């Protein structure tokens, strides 16, 4: 373990001197080190990968704050924890917003939020005027026949967020078509 | 090649020799030196209180100035440590400003109790707060500007302690400049606003130091 630590500190010192190969090895080793740390705290593997990339970028940005005389791991974990907390904060804030939207959604149930009485073709021109994300979701669901779950996986959102976005799009469309 | 490998390749190809950030002790010494110089210049321009000889034999006044000065020094050190992601692995020292802050509050409380009969209140009031706030602007701006070059993972706290340090400079200047023995006035218009400034620092820290 101590040998591995020494190795990381040596790699960081060499990196700071401008050794690009040492830096690549250090970042690879850091990613390997942090992956289980993030996996234990996050549910989806795509989240882990996204956050890991963000952490590597942060390490790169803050590299001048590393002091070669100090251990590398506490420094790198401080950055990882900081980015993880930031991510979780944003994630839960997002969840809270969606939970509020769900309350609204429940009011109109049992209307099926993934089905409309109109055909997609007849309103496709209106759909294209929607914000890009909403238009993409409707296109995938109604033109290409994907379920909300499949759309979520395809565009990297969670299922509830897709349903909420679809619901918002329906509301906008309904208002526009009723005019 | 997956995303991580690609990112590693991009970042490593961007790697050039990097100059390490100065040690936080050195960094805080720079801030303290510059702030002390600023305080001296401001006092030279505005003048030392005419009764300073008498004031400096008053034990509570001396204790107040000493603890305020300690708060300024230790909060500058705390800010410098908080500028580093891992607090330079000196976590306890980063939160050390609490010690002079408690001491300072204790000294003020005891000085207030010792102020019998109470010294007459000066005619002015909020002007003192405004003067302190104006005086602290330059050191605060400089500290935040300098902090932005580092990578604080405690940006709210760093902002708050940085503003406290700058406010201490302003408060020191006013106590050494203004002829005023009323501790009630000093508490209300010099030191209570310090709490507000500390809270404001949490917000400014988030706004300016988030990276």
Coordinates of C-alpha atoms in Angstrom, one line a residue:
Chain A
X1 CA 0.0 0.0 0.0
X2 CA 2.8 2.4 1.0
X3 CA 4.7 1.5 -2.1
X4 CA 1.6 2.4 -4.2
X5 CA 1.3 5.7 -2.4
X6 CA 5.0 6.5 -3.0
X7 CA 4.4 5.6 -6.6
X8 CA 1.5 8.0 -6.9
X9 CA 3.5 10.8 -5.3
X10 CA 6.4 10.1 -7.6
X11 CA 4.2 10.2 -10.6
X12 CA 2.7 13.5 -9.5
X13 CA 6.1 15.0 -8.9
X14 CA 7.2 13.9 -12.4
X15 CA 4.0 15.2 -13.9
X16 CA 4.5 18.6 -12.3
X17 CA 7.9 18.6 -13.9
X18 CA 6.1 18.2 -17.3
X19 CA 6.4 14.5 -17.8
X20 CA 3.3 13.7 -20.0
X21 CA 3.7 9.9 -19.7
X22 CA 3.9 10.1 -15.9
X23 CA 0.8 12.3 -15.9
X24 CA -1.2 9.8 -18.1
X25 CA -0.2 7.0 -15.8
X26 CA -1.1 9.0 -12.8
X27 CA -4.6 9.9 -14.1
X28 CA -5.2 6.3 -15.2
X29 CA -4.2 5.1 -11.7
X30 CA -6.4 7.8 -10.1
X31 CA -9.4 6.8 -12.2
X32 CA -8.9 3.2 -11.2
X33 CA -8.6 4.3 -7.5
X34 CA -11.7 6.5 -7.6
X35 CA -14.1 4.3 -9.6
X36 CA -15.0 2.0 -6.6
X37 CA -15.3 5.0 -4.3
X38 CA -17.8 6.6 -6.7
X39 CA -19.6 3.3 -7.6
X40 CA -20.4 2.7 -3.9
X41 CA -22.1 6.1 -3.7
X42 CA -23.8 6.4 -7.1
X43 CA -26.5 4.2 -8.6
X44 CA -25.8 4.3 -12.4
X45 CA -22.6 3.5 -14.1
X46 CA -23.0 6.3 -16.6
X47 CA -23.2 8.7 -13.6
X48 CA -20.0 7.3 -12.2
X49 CA -18.2 7.7 -15.6
X50 CA -19.5 11.3 -16.0
X51 CA -18.4 12.3 -12.5
X52 CA -15.1 10.5 -12.9
X53 CA -14.4 12.6 -16.0
X54 CA -15.4 15.8 -14.1
X55 CA -13.0 14.8 -11.2
X56 CA -10.1 14.2 -13.6
X57 CA -10.7 17.6 -15.1
X58 CA -10.8 19.2 -11.6
X59 CA -7.5 17.5 -10.7
X60 CA -6.0 18.9 -13.9
X61 CA -7.3 22.4 -13.0
X62 CA -6.1 22.3 -9.4
X63 CA -2.8 20.5 -10.1
X64 CA -0.7 23.5 -9.0
X65 CA -2.2 23.2 -5.5
X66 CA -0.6 19.8 -4.9
X67 CA 2.5 20.1 -2.8
X68 CA 5.1 17.3 -3.7
X69 CA 6.0 16.9 0.0
X70 CA 2.5 15.8 1.0
X71 CA 0.7 12.5 0.4
X72 CA -1.3 12.4 -2.9
X73 CA -4.3 10.5 -1.8
X74 CA -5.8 13.0 0.7
X75 CA -5.5 15.7 -1.9
X76 CA -7.1 13.7 -4.7
X77 CA -9.9 12.4 -2.4
X78 CA -10.7 16.0 -1.2
X79 CA -11.3 17.0 -4.8
X80 CA -13.3 13.8 -5.5
X81 CA -15.5 14.3 -2.4
X82 CA -16.0 17.9 -3.3
X83 CA -17.2 17.1 -6.8
X84 CA -19.3 14.2 -5.6
X85 CA -21.1 16.4 -3.1
X86 CA -21.7 19.0 -5.8
X87 CA -23.1 16.3 -8.1
X88 CA -25.4 14.9 -5.3
X89 CA -26.6 18.4 -4.4
X90 CA -27.5 19.1 -8.1
X91 CA -29.0 15.6 -8.4
X92 CA -31.3 16.0 -5.3
X93 CA -32.3 19.5 -6.3
X94 CA -33.3 18.0 -9.6
X95 CA -35.3 15.3 -7.9
X96 CA -37.1 17.8 -5.8
X97 CA -38.2 19.7 -8.8
X98 CA -39.4 16.5 -10.5
X99 CA -41.2 15.5 -7.3
X100 CA -43.1 18.7 -7.5
X101 CA -43.9 18.1 -11.1
X102 CA -45.1 14.6 -10.2
X103 CA -47.7 16.1 -7.9
X104 CA -49.0 18.0 -10.8
X105 CA -48.9 14.9 -13.0
X106 CA -50.9 12.9 -10.5
X107 CA -53.8 15.3 -10.8
X108 CA -54.3 14.5 -14.5
X109 CA -53.9 10.7 -14.1
X110 CA -55.4 8.4 -15.3
X111 CA -54.7 10.3 -18.5
X112 CA -51.9 8.4 -20.1
X113 CA -48.9 10.7 -20.3
X114 CA -47.2 8.7 -23.0
X115 CA -50.3 8.6 -25.3
X116 CA -52.2 11.4 -27.0
X117 CA -55.5 11.1 -29.0
X118 CA -53.9 13.0 -32.0
X119 CA -51.5 11.3 -34.4
X120 CA -47.9 12.5 -34.3
X121 CA -47.9 13.3 -38.0
X122 CA -50.8 15.8 -37.7
X123 CA -49.0 17.8 -35.0
X124 CA -45.3 17.2 -36.0
X125 CA -44.9 20.8 -37.1
X126 CA -46.0 22.0 -33.7
X127 CA -43.7 19.5 -32.0
X128 CA -40.7 20.8 -33.9
X129 CA -41.4 24.3 -32.4
X130 CA -40.9 22.9 -28.9
X131 CA -37.6 23.2 -27.0
X132 CA -35.2 20.8 -28.5
X133 CA -35.2 18.3 -25.6
X134 CA -39.0 18.1 -25.4
X135 CA -39.2 17.7 -29.2
X136 CA -36.6 14.9 -29.2
X137 CA -38.5 13.1 -26.5
X138 CA -41.8 13.3 -28.3
X139 CA -40.2 12.3 -31.6
X140 CA -38.6 9.3 -30.1
X141 CA -41.8 8.2 -28.2
X142 CA -44.3 8.8 -30.9
X143 CA -42.5 8.7 -34.2
X144 CA -40.0 6.0 -33.4
X145 CA -42.2 4.1 -30.9
X146 CA -39.7 4.0 -27.9
X147 CA -41.1 3.7 -24.4
X148 CA -40.3 6.4 -21.8
X149 CA -37.7 4.0 -20.3
X150 CA -36.0 3.4 -23.6
X151 CA -35.9 7.1 -24.3
X152 CA -34.4 7.7 -20.9
X153 CA -31.6 5.3 -21.6
X154 CA -31.1 6.7 -25.1
X155 CA -30.7 10.3 -24.1
X156 CA -29.1 9.8 -20.6
X157 CA -32.0 11.0 -18.5
X158 CA -34.0 9.1 -15.9
X159 CA -37.4 7.7 -16.7
X160 CA -39.3 10.1 -14.5
X161 CA -37.6 13.1 -16.0
X162 CA -38.5 11.9 -19.5
X163 CA -42.2 11.5 -18.4
X164 CA -42.2 14.9 -16.8
X165 CA -40.7 16.5 -19.9
X166 CA -43.2 14.7 -22.1
X167 CA -46.0 15.9 -19.8
X168 CA -44.8 19.5 -20.1
X169 CA -44.6 19.2 -23.9
X170 CA -48.2 17.9 -24.0
X171 CA -49.4 20.9 -22.0
X172 CA -47.7 23.3 -24.3
X173 CA -49.1 21.5 -27.4
X174 CA -52.6 21.4 -25.9
X175 CA -52.5 25.1 -25.3
X176 CA -51.2 25.8 -28.8
X177 CA -53.7 23.5 -30.5
X178 CA -56.7 24.8 -28.5
X179 CA -55.9 28.3 -29.6
Chain B
X1 CA -10.8 4.0 -26.6
X2 CA -13.4 4.8 -24.0
X3 CA -14.2 8.4 -22.7
X4 CA -11.9 8.2 -19.7
X5 CA -8.9 7.0 -21.8
X6 CA -9.6 9.7 -24.3
X7 CA -9.8 12.4 -21.5
X8 CA -6.6 11.1 -19.9
X9 CA -4.9 11.3 -23.3
X10 CA -6.1 14.9 -23.9
X11 CA -5.1 16.1 -20.4
X12 CA -1.7 14.5 -20.4
X13 CA -0.9 15.9 -23.9
X14 CA -1.8 19.3 -22.3
X15 CA 0.6 18.9 -19.4
X16 CA 3.4 21.4 -19.1
X17 CA 5.8 22.0 -16.2
X18 CA 3.7 23.5 -13.4
X19 CA 4.8 25.9 -10.7
X20 CA 3.5 24.8 -7.4
X21 CA 1.3 27.2 -5.4
X22 CA 3.1 28.8 -2.5
X23 CA 2.8 27.2 0.9
X24 CA -0.2 28.6 2.8
X25 CA 2.0 30.0 5.5
X26 CA 3.9 32.0 2.9
X27 CA 0.6 33.0 1.2
X28 CA -0.9 34.2 4.5
X29 CA 2.3 36.1 5.3
X30 CA 2.0 37.9 2.0
X31 CA -1.6 38.8 2.8
X32 CA -0.8 39.8 6.4
X33 CA 2.2 41.9 5.3
X34 CA 0.2 43.7 2.6
X35 CA -2.8 44.3 4.9
X36 CA -0.5 45.6 7.7
X37 CA 1.1 47.9 5.3
X38 CA -2.3 49.1 4.1
X39 CA -3.3 49.6 7.8
X40 CA -0.2 51.7 8.4
X41 CA -0.6 53.8 5.3
X42 CA -4.3 54.4 6.2
X43 CA -3.4 55.4 9.7
X44 CA -0.7 57.7 8.4
X45 CA -3.1 59.4 6.1
X46 CA -6.0 59.6 8.6
X47 CA -4.0 60.0 11.8
X48 CA -3.7 58.0 15.0
X49 CA -6.3 58.8 17.7
X50 CA -4.9 61.8 19.7
X51 CA -5.4 60.0 23.0
X52 CA -3.5 56.9 22.0
X53 CA -1.0 57.2 24.9
X54 CA -3.7 57.1 27.5
X55 CA -5.7 54.4 25.6
X56 CA -2.7 52.0 25.5
X57 CA -2.5 51.9 29.2
X58 CA -6.2 50.8 29.5
X59 CA -6.0 47.1 29.9
X60 CA -9.4 46.3 28.2
X61 CA -8.5 48.5 25.2
X62 CA -5.1 46.7 24.8
X63 CA -6.8 43.3 25.2
X64 CA -9.4 44.3 22.5
X65 CA -6.7 45.4 20.1
X66 CA -4.5 42.4 20.7
X67 CA -7.4 39.9 20.2
X68 CA -8.6 41.8 17.2
X69 CA -5.2 41.7 15.7
X70 CA -4.9 37.9 16.5
X71 CA -8.3 37.4 14.8
X72 CA -6.9 39.2 11.7
X73 CA -3.7 37.1 11.7
X74 CA -5.3 33.7 12.3
X75 CA -8.2 34.3 9.9
X76 CA -5.7 35.2 7.2
X77 CA -3.9 31.9 7.9
X78 CA -7.3 30.1 7.9
X79 CA -8.2 31.6 4.6
X80 CA -4.9 30.6 3.0
X81 CA -5.4 27.0 4.2
X82 CA -9.0 26.9 2.9
X83 CA -7.7 28.0 -0.5
X84 CA -6.3 24.4 -1.0
X85 CA -8.5 21.5 -1.8
X86 CA -7.2 19.4 1.1
X87 CA -6.7 22.3 3.4
X88 CA -3.0 21.5 3.0
X89 CA -3.8 18.6 5.3
X90 CA -3.9 20.9 8.3
X91 CA -7.6 20.7 9.0
X92 CA -7.4 21.8 12.6
X93 CA -5.4 24.9 11.8
X94 CA -7.9 25.9 9.1
X95 CA -10.6 26.2 11.7
X96 CA -8.3 28.0 14.2
X97 CA -10.0 31.4 13.6
X98 CA -12.7 30.2 16.0
X99 CA -10.2 30.5 18.9
X100 CA -9.4 34.2 18.6
X101 CA -13.0 34.9 17.7
X102 CA -14.2 33.4 21.0
X103 CA -11.4 35.2 22.9
X104 CA -12.3 38.4 21.2
X105 CA -16.0 38.0 22.1
X106 CA -15.0 37.3 25.7
X107 CA -12.8 40.3 25.9
X108 CA -15.5 42.6 24.5
X109 CA -18.0 41.1 26.9
X110 CA -15.7 41.7 29.9
X111 CA -14.8 45.2 28.7
X112 CA -18.5 46.0 28.5
X113 CA -19.1 44.8 32.0
X114 CA -16.1 46.9 33.2
X115 CA -17.4 50.0 31.5
X116 CA -19.1 51.5 34.7
X117 CA -20.2 54.2 34.7
X118 CA -20.7 53.8 30.9
X119 CA -18.6 56.1 28.7
X120 CA -20.7 58.7 26.9
X121 CA -22.0 57.6 23.5
X122 CA -20.6 59.4 20.5
X123 CA -23.1 61.4 18.4
X124 CA -22.5 59.4 15.2
X125 CA -23.6 55.8 14.7
X126 CA -23.7 54.0 11.4
X127 CA -20.9 56.2 10.0
X128 CA -18.5 53.9 11.8
X129 CA -19.9 50.7 10.1
X130 CA -19.7 52.4 6.8
X131 CA -16.1 53.6 7.4
X132 CA -15.1 50.1 8.3
X133 CA -16.8 48.6 5.3
X134 CA -15.1 51.1 3.0
X135 CA -11.7 50.4 4.6
X136 CA -12.1 46.7 4.2
X137 CA -12.9 46.8 0.5
X138 CA -9.4 46.9 -0.8
X139 CA -8.0 44.0 1.3
X140 CA -11.2 42.0 0.7
X141 CA -10.9 42.5 -3.1
X142 CA -7.3 41.6 -3.1
X143 CA -7.8 38.4 -1.0
X144 CA -10.7 37.2 -3.2
X145 CA -8.7 37.9 -6.3
X146 CA -5.8 35.9 -4.9
X147 CA -8.1 33.1 -3.7
X148 CA -9.5 32.6 -7.1
X149 CA -6.2 31.3 -8.3
X150 CA -6.4 28.3 -6.0
X151 CA -9.0 25.6 -5.7
X152 CA -11.0 25.8 -2.5
X153 CA -13.3 22.9 -1.8
X154 CA -14.8 25.0 1.2
X155 CA -15.5 28.1 -0.8
X156 CA -18.3 29.4 1.4
X157 CA -16.2 29.1 4.6
X158 CA -13.2 30.6 2.8
X159 CA -15.3 33.5 1.6
X160 CA -16.6 34.1 5.1
X161 CA -13.2 33.9 6.9
X162 CA -11.6 36.1 4.2
X163 CA -14.2 38.8 4.7
X164 CA -13.7 38.5 8.5
X165 CA -10.0 39.0 8.1
X166 CA -10.6 42.1 5.9
X167 CA -13.2 43.4 8.3
X168 CA -10.7 43.1 11.2
X169 CA -8.4 45.4 9.3
X170 CA -11.1 48.0 9.0
X171 CA -12.1 47.6 12.6
X172 CA -8.5 47.9 13.8
X173 CA -8.0 51.0 11.8
X174 CA -11.1 52.7 13.3
X175 CA -10.3 51.8 16.8
X176 CA -6.8 53.2 16.4
X177 CA -8.1 56.3 14.6
X178 CA -11.3 57.4 16.4
X179 CA -11.4 58.9 19.8
X180 CA -14.2 56.8 21.4
X181 CA -14.4 55.0 24.8
X182 CA -18.0 53.8 24.6
X183 CA -17.9 50.1 24.4
X184 CA -21.7 50.0 23.8
X185 CA -21.2 52.0 20.6
X186 CA -18.2 49.9 19.6
X187 CA -20.2 46.7 20.0
X188 CA -23.2 48.0 18.2
X189 CA -21.6 49.8 15.3
X190 CA -18.1 48.2 15.0
X191 CA -18.4 44.6 15.9
X192 CA -22.0 43.4 15.5
X193 CA -21.8 44.2 11.7
X194 CA -18.9 41.7 11.7
X195 CA -21.4 38.9 12.1
X196 CA -23.4 40.2 9.1
X197 CA -20.1 40.4 7.1
X198 CA -19.3 36.8 8.0
X199 CA -22.6 35.7 6.7
X200 CA -22.3 37.8 3.6
X201 CA -18.9 36.0 3.1
X202 CA -20.7 32.7 2.8
X203 CA -22.6 34.0 -0.2
X204 CA -19.8 35.9 -1.8
X205 CA -17.6 32.8 -1.4
X206 CA -20.1 30.7 -3.3
X207 CA -20.4 33.4 -5.9
X208 CA -16.7 34.1 -6.5
X209 CA -14.8 31.1 -5.4
X210 CA -16.8 28.2 -6.9
X211 CA -14.8 26.4 -9.5

